[in-house]
Short mmCIF file of C-alpha atoms in Angstrom, two decimals:
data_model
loop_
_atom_site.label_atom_id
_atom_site.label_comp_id
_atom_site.label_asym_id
_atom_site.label_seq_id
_atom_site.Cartn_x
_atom_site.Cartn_y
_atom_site.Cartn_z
CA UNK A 279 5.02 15.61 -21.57
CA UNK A 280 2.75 12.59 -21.76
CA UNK A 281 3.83 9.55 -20.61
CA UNK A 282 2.19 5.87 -21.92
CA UNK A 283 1.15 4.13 -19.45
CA UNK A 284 0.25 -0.17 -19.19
CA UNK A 285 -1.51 -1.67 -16.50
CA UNK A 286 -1.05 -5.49 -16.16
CA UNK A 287 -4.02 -7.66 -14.11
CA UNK A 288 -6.49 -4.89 -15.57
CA UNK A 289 -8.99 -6.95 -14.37
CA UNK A 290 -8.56 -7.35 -10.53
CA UNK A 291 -9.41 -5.14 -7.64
CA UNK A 292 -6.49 -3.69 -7.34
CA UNK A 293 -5.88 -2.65 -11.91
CA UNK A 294 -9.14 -1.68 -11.28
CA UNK A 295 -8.32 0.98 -8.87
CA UNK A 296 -5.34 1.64 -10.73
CA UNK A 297 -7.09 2.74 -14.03
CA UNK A 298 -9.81 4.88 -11.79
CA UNK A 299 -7.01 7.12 -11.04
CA UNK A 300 -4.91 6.94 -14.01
CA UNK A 301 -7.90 7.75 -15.69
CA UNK A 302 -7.75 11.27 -14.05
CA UNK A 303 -4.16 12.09 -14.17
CA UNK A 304 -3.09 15.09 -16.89
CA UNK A 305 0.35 13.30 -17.28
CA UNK A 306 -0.15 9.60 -17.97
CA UNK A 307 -2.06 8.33 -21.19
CA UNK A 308 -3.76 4.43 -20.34
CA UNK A 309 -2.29 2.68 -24.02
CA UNK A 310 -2.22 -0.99 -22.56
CA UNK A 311 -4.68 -3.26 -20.53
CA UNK A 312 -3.63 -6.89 -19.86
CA UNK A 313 -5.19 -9.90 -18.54
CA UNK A 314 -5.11 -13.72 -18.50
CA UNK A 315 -8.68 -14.96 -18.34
CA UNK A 316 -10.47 -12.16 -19.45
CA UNK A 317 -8.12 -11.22 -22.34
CA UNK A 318 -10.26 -10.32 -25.37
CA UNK A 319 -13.20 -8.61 -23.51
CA UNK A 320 -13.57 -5.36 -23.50
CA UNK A 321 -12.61 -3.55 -20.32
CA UNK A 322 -15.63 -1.94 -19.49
CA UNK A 323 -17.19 -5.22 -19.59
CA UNK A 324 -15.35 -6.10 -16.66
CA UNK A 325 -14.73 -3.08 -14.96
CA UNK A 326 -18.40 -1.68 -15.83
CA UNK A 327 -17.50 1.73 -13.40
CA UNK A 328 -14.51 2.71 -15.80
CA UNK A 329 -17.13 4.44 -18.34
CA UNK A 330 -13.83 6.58 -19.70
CA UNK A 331 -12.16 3.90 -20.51
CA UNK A 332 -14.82 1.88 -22.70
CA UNK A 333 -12.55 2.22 -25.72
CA UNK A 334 -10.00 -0.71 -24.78
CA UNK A 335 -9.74 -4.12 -24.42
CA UNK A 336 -8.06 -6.75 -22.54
CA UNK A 337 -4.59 -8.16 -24.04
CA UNK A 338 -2.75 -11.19 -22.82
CA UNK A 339 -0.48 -10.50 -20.13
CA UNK A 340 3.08 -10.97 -21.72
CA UNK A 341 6.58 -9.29 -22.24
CA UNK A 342 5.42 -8.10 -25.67
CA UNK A 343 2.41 -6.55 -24.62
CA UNK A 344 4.16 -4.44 -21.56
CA UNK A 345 7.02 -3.41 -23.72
CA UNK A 346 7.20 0.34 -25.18
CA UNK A 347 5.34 1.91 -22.50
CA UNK A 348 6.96 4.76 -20.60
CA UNK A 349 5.14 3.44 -17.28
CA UNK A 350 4.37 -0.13 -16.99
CA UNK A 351 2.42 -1.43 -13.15
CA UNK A 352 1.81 -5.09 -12.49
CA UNK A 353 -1.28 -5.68 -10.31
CA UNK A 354 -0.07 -9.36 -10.53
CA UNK A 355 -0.93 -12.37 -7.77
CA UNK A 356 2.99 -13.11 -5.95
CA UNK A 357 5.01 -14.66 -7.94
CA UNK A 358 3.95 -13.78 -11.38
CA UNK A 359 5.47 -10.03 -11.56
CA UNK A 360 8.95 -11.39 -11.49
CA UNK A 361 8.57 -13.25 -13.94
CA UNK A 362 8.04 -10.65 -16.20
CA UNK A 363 10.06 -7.66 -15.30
CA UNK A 364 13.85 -8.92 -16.44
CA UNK A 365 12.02 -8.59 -19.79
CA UNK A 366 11.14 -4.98 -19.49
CA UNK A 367 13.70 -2.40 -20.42
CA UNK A 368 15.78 -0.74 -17.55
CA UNK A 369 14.75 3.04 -18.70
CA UNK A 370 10.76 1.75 -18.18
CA UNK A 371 9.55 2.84 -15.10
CA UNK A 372 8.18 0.08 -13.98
CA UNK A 373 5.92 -0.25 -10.37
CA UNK A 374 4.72 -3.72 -9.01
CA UNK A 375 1.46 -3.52 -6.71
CA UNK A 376 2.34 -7.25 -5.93
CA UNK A 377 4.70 -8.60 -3.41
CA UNK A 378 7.39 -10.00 -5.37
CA UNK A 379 9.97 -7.10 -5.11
CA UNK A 380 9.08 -6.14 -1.50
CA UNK A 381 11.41 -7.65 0.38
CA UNK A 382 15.39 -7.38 1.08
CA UNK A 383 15.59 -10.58 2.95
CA UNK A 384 15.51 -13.50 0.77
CA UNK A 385 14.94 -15.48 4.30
CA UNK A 386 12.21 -13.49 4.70
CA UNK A 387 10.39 -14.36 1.28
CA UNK A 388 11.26 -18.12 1.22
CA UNK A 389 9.30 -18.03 4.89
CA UNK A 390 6.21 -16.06 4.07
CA UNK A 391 6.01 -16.38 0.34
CA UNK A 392 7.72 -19.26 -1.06
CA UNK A 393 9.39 -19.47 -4.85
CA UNK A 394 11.37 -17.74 -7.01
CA UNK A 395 13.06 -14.60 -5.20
CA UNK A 396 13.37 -11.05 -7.64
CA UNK A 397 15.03 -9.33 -5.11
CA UNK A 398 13.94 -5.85 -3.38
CA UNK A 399 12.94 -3.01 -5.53
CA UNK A 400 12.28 1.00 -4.07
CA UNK A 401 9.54 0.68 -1.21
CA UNK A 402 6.97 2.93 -2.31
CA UNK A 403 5.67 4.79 0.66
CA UNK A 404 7.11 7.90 0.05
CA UNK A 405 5.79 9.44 3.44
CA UNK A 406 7.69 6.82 5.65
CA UNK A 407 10.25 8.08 8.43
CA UNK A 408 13.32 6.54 7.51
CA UNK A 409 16.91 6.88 9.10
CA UNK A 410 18.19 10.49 7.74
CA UNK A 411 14.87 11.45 6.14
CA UNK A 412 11.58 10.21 4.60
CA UNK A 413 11.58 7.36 2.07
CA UNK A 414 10.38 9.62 -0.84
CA UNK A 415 14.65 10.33 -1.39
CA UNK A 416 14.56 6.39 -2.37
CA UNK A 417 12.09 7.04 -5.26
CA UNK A 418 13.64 9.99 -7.19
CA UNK A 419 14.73 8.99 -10.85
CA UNK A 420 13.55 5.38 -9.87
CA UNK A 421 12.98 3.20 -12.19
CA UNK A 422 11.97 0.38 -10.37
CA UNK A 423 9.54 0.93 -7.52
CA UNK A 424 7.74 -2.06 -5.21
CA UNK A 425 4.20 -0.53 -4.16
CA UNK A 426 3.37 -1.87 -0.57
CA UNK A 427 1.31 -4.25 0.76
CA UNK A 428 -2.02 -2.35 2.20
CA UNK A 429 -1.76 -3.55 5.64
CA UNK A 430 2.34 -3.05 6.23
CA UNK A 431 2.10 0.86 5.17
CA UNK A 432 -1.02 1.29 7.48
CA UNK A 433 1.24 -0.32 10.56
CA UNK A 434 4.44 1.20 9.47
CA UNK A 435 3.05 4.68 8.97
CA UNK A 436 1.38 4.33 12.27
CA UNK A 437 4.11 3.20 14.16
CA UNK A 438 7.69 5.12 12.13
CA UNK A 439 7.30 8.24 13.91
CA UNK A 440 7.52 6.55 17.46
CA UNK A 441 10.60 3.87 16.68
CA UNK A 442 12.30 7.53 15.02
CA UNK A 443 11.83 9.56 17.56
CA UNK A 444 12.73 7.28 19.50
CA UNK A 445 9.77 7.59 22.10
CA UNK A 446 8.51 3.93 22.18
CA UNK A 447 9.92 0.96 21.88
CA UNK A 448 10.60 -1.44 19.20
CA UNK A 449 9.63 -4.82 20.76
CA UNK A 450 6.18 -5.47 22.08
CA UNK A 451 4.13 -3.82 19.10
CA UNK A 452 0.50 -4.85 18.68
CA UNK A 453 -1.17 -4.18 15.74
CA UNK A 454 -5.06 -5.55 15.34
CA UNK A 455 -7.01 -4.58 11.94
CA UNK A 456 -10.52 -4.23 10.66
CA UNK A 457 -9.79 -4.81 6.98
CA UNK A 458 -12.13 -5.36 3.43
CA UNK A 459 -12.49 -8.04 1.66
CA UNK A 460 -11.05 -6.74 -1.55
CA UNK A 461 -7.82 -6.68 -0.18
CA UNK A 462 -7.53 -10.28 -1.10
CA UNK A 463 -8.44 -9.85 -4.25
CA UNK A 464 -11.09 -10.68 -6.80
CA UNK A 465 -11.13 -14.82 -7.40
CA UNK A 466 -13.47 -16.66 -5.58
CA UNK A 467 -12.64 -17.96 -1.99
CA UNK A 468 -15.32 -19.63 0.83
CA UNK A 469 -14.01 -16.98 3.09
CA UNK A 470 -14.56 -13.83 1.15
CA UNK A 471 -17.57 -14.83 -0.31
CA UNK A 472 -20.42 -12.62 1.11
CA UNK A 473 -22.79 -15.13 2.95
CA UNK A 474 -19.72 -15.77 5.11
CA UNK A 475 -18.79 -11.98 5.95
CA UNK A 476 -22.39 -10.25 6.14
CA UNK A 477 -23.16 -9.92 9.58
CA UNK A 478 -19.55 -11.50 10.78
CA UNK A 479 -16.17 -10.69 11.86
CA UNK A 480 -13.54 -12.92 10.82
CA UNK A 481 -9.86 -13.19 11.76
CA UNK A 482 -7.18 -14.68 9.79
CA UNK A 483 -3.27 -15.42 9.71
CA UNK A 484 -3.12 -15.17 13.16
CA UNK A 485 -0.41 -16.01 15.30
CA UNK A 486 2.29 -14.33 13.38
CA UNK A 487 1.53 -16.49 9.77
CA UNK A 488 0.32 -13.12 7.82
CA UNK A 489 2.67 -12.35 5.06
CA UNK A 490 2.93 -8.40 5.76
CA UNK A 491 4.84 -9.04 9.01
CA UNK A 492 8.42 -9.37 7.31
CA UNK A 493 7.68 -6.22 5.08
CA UNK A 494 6.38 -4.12 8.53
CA UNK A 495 9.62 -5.22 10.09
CA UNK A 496 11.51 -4.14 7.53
CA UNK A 497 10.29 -0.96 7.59
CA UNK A 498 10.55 -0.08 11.05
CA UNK A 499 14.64 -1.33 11.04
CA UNK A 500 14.52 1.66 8.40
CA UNK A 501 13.10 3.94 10.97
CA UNK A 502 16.09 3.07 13.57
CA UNK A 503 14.66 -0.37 15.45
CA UNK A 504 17.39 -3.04 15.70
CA UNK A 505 15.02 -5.81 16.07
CA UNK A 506 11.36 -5.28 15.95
CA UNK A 507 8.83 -7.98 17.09
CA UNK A 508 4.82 -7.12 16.66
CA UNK A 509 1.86 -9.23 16.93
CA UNK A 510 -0.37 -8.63 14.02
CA UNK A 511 -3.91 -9.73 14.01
CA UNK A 512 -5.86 -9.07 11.00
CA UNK A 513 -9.81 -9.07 10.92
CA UNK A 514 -12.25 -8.87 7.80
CA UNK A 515 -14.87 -7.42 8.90
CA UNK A 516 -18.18 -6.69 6.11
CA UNK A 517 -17.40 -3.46 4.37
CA UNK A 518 -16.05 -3.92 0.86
CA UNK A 519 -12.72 -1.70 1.38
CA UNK A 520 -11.24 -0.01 3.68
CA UNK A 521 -8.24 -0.57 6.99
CA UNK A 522 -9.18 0.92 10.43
CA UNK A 523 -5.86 -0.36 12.09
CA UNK A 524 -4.81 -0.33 16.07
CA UNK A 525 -1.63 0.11 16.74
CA UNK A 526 -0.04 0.30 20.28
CA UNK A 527 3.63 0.52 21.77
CA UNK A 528 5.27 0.77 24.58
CA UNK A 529 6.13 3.98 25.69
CA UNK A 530 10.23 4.69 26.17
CA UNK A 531 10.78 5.64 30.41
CA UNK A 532 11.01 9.46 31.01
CA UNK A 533 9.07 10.44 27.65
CA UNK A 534 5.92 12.30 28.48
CA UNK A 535 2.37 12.14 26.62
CA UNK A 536 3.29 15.79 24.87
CA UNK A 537 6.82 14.19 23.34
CA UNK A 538 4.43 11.10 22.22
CA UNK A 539 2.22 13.66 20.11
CA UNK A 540 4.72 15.63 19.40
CA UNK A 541 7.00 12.80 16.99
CA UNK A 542 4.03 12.15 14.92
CA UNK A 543 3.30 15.56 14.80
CA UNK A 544 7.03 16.57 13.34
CA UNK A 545 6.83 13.28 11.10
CA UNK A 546 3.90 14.47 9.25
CA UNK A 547 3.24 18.21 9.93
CA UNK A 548 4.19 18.88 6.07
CA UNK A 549 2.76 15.79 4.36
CA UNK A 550 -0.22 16.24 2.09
CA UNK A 551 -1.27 12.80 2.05
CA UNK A 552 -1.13 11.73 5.93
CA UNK A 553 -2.60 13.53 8.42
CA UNK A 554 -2.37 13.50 12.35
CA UNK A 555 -5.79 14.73 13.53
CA UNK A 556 -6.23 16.79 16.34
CA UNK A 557 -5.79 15.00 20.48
CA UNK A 558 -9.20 13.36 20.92
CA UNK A 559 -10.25 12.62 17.18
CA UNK A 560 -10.00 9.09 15.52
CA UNK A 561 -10.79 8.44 11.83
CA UNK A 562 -13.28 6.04 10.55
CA UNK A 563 -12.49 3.92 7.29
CA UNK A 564 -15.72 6.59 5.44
CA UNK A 565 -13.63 9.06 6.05
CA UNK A 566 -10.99 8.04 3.32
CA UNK A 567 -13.03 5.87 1.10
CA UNK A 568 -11.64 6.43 -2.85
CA UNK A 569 -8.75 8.85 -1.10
CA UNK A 570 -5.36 8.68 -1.25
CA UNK A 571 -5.41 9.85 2.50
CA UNK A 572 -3.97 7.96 5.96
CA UNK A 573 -5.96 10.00 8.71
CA UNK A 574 -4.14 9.36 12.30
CA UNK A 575 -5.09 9.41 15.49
CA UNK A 576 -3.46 9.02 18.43
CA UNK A 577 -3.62 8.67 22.21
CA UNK A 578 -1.77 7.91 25.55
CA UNK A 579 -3.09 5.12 27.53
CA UNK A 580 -0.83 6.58 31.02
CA UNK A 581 -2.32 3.71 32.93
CA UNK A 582 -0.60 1.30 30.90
CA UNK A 583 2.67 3.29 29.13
CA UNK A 584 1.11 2.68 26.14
CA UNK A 585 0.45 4.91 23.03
CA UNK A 586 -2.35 3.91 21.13
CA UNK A 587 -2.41 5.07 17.19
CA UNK A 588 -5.36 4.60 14.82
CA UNK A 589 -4.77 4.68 11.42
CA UNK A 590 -7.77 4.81 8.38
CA UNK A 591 -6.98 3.99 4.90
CA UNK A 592 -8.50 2.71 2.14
CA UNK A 593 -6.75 -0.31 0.69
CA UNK A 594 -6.95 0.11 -2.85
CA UNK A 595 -6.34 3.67 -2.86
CA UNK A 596 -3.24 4.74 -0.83
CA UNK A 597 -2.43 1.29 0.46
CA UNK A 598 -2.30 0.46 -2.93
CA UNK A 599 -2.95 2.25 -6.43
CA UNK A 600 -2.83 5.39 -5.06
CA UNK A 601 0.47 4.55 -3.56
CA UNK A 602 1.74 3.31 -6.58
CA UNK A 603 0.69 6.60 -8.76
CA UNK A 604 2.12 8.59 -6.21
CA UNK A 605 5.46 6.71 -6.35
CA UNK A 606 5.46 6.85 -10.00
CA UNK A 607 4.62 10.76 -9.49
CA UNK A 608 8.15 11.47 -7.95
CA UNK A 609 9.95 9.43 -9.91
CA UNK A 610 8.92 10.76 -13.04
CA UNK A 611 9.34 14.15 -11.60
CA UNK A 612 6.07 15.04 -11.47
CA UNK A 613 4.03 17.06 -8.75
CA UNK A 614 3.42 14.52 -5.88
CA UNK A 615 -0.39 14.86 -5.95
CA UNK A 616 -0.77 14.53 -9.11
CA UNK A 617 -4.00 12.97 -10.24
CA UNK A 618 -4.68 12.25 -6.76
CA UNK A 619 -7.42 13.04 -4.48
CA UNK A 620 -7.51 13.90 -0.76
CA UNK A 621 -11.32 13.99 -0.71
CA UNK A 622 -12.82 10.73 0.57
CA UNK A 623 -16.81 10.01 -1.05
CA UNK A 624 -19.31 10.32 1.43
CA UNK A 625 -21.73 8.97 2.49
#
């Protein structure tokens, strides 16, 4: 079976990435392309790398354009998916790559976000350790799945195993990240432009102001903590995608640097997607670029009681689009890895 498939904010990083993979996948047939300034062009005239796809052309984003697909995802600024999902039918699947139907606490979006609240939708990072399982049992027969935000899944999948497994502890997380500029998308901002990034690392939303904070909380009460706190410094450094994140935790009294290894190891041993390399080996962001791959690695700072997890992904693949399509893949009941690559592009 084929399933029709529109993409809404064709013309951003993140629909961009999107239709790369869609473009590859046996099961989904691309129908619908939506945007609001570029509507009319052709696509390949604004996504000149999607050389497939040369045939279609930008439509307004509206209700009427979405409806009758089979699969509809929103790669939509905040704010502006909500608005148009309570006009999509309930048997649509329908995935949002935008924040608006990430959170459970309404709190939580009024704080960080602001607006309108749509309420949560399935989290769509299948491989996370959740209480009683992995978060992939959330997803089957969805129909209404909220893809993550790029820098919460890196933290969450880096950090799950421990808070499950109980072998560090849930307060007193630290998580500092070398992130790409695409991650904030494609209008034009001062600090994204490239005569301010070449040559420069910049941090921003620090001191606990960066929007993903609520959503990696959220995900680690999943995994078992009560009340997590973290400190979460993000840093754009110049390379145009891509998350190298740091991640460290306290390490539980009486649990020994072998149980440490060994709870990521038993979270992940089986996953196809996220992969715990071997003691001594750390991943670079080249290593994943254009995969749909989280490569792990992890030590134990002893002097400290600390463990120390670094996580590689590339933001618009599997911390975004590639999470998405993968979400979409188990809902529909498709093969997981469908259409999905675990081969990065090198060099």
């Amino acid at each position: 079976m084929t399933f029709s498939v529109a993409v809404a904010g064709a013309s951003g990083y993140a629909g961009g990435e999107l239709l790369r993979l869609l473009a590859g996948h046996p099961d989904f047939e691309i129908r619908t392309v939506t945007a609001n300034s570029n509507s009319g062009q052709r696509l390949v005239d604004v996504q000149p790398h999607l050389r497939s796809l040369a045939h279609l052309t930008l439509s307004d984003t509206t209700p009427e354009s979405l409806t009758g697909h089979d699969v509809v995802f929103l790669a939509l600024p905040h704010g502006k998916s909500g608005e148009l999902t309570s006009h999509l039918s309930a048997e649509t699947l329908v995935v949002d790559c935008g924040a608006d139907h990430r959170l459970e606490s309404e709190d939580d979006w009024a704080g960080f976000y602001g607006g309108d609240y749509y309420g949560a939708w399935a989290y769509g990072v299948p491989e996370l350790p959740v209480i009683g399982g992995k978060q992939r049992a959330n997803l089957v027969d969805a129909r209404r799945i909220a893809a993550p935000g790029c820098n919460a899944s890196t933290v969450s999948l880096s950090l799950a195993p421990g808070i499950r497994a109980g072998v560090i502890e849930p307060t007193d997380l630290s998580a500092v990240l070398a992130v790409g500029p695409s991650g904030a998308g494609k209008s034009l901002k001062l600090p994204y432009l490239a005569g301010e990034i070449l040559g420069s690392a910049n941090p921003y939303a620090v001191g606990g102001m960066h929007r993903h904070i609520p959503e990696i909380q959220q995900a680690l009460r999943w995994a078992g903590a009560t009340s997590p706190t973290i400190s979460f410094t993000p840093v754009i450094v110049p390379m145009s995608r891509g998350i190298l994140a740091t991640t460290t935790a306290r390490i539980t009294p009486g649990t020994s640097p072998a149980d440490v290894r060994a709870a990521w190891e038993r979270a992940y041993a089986d996953e196809p997607f996220v992969h715990l390399l071997p003691e001594g080996h750390f991943p670079r962001t080249a290593d994943v670029l254009g995969a749909n791959t989280a490569l792990i690695g992890l030590a134990v700072d002893e002097a400290v009681g600390r463990v120390v997890v670094v996580t590689a992904v590339d933001n618009l693949a599997k911390g975004t689009a590639g999470a998405a399509i993968q979400s979409a893949n188990i809902a529909l009941g498709l093969a997981e890895t469908t259409g999905l690559s675990l081969n990065g592009v090198a060099p």
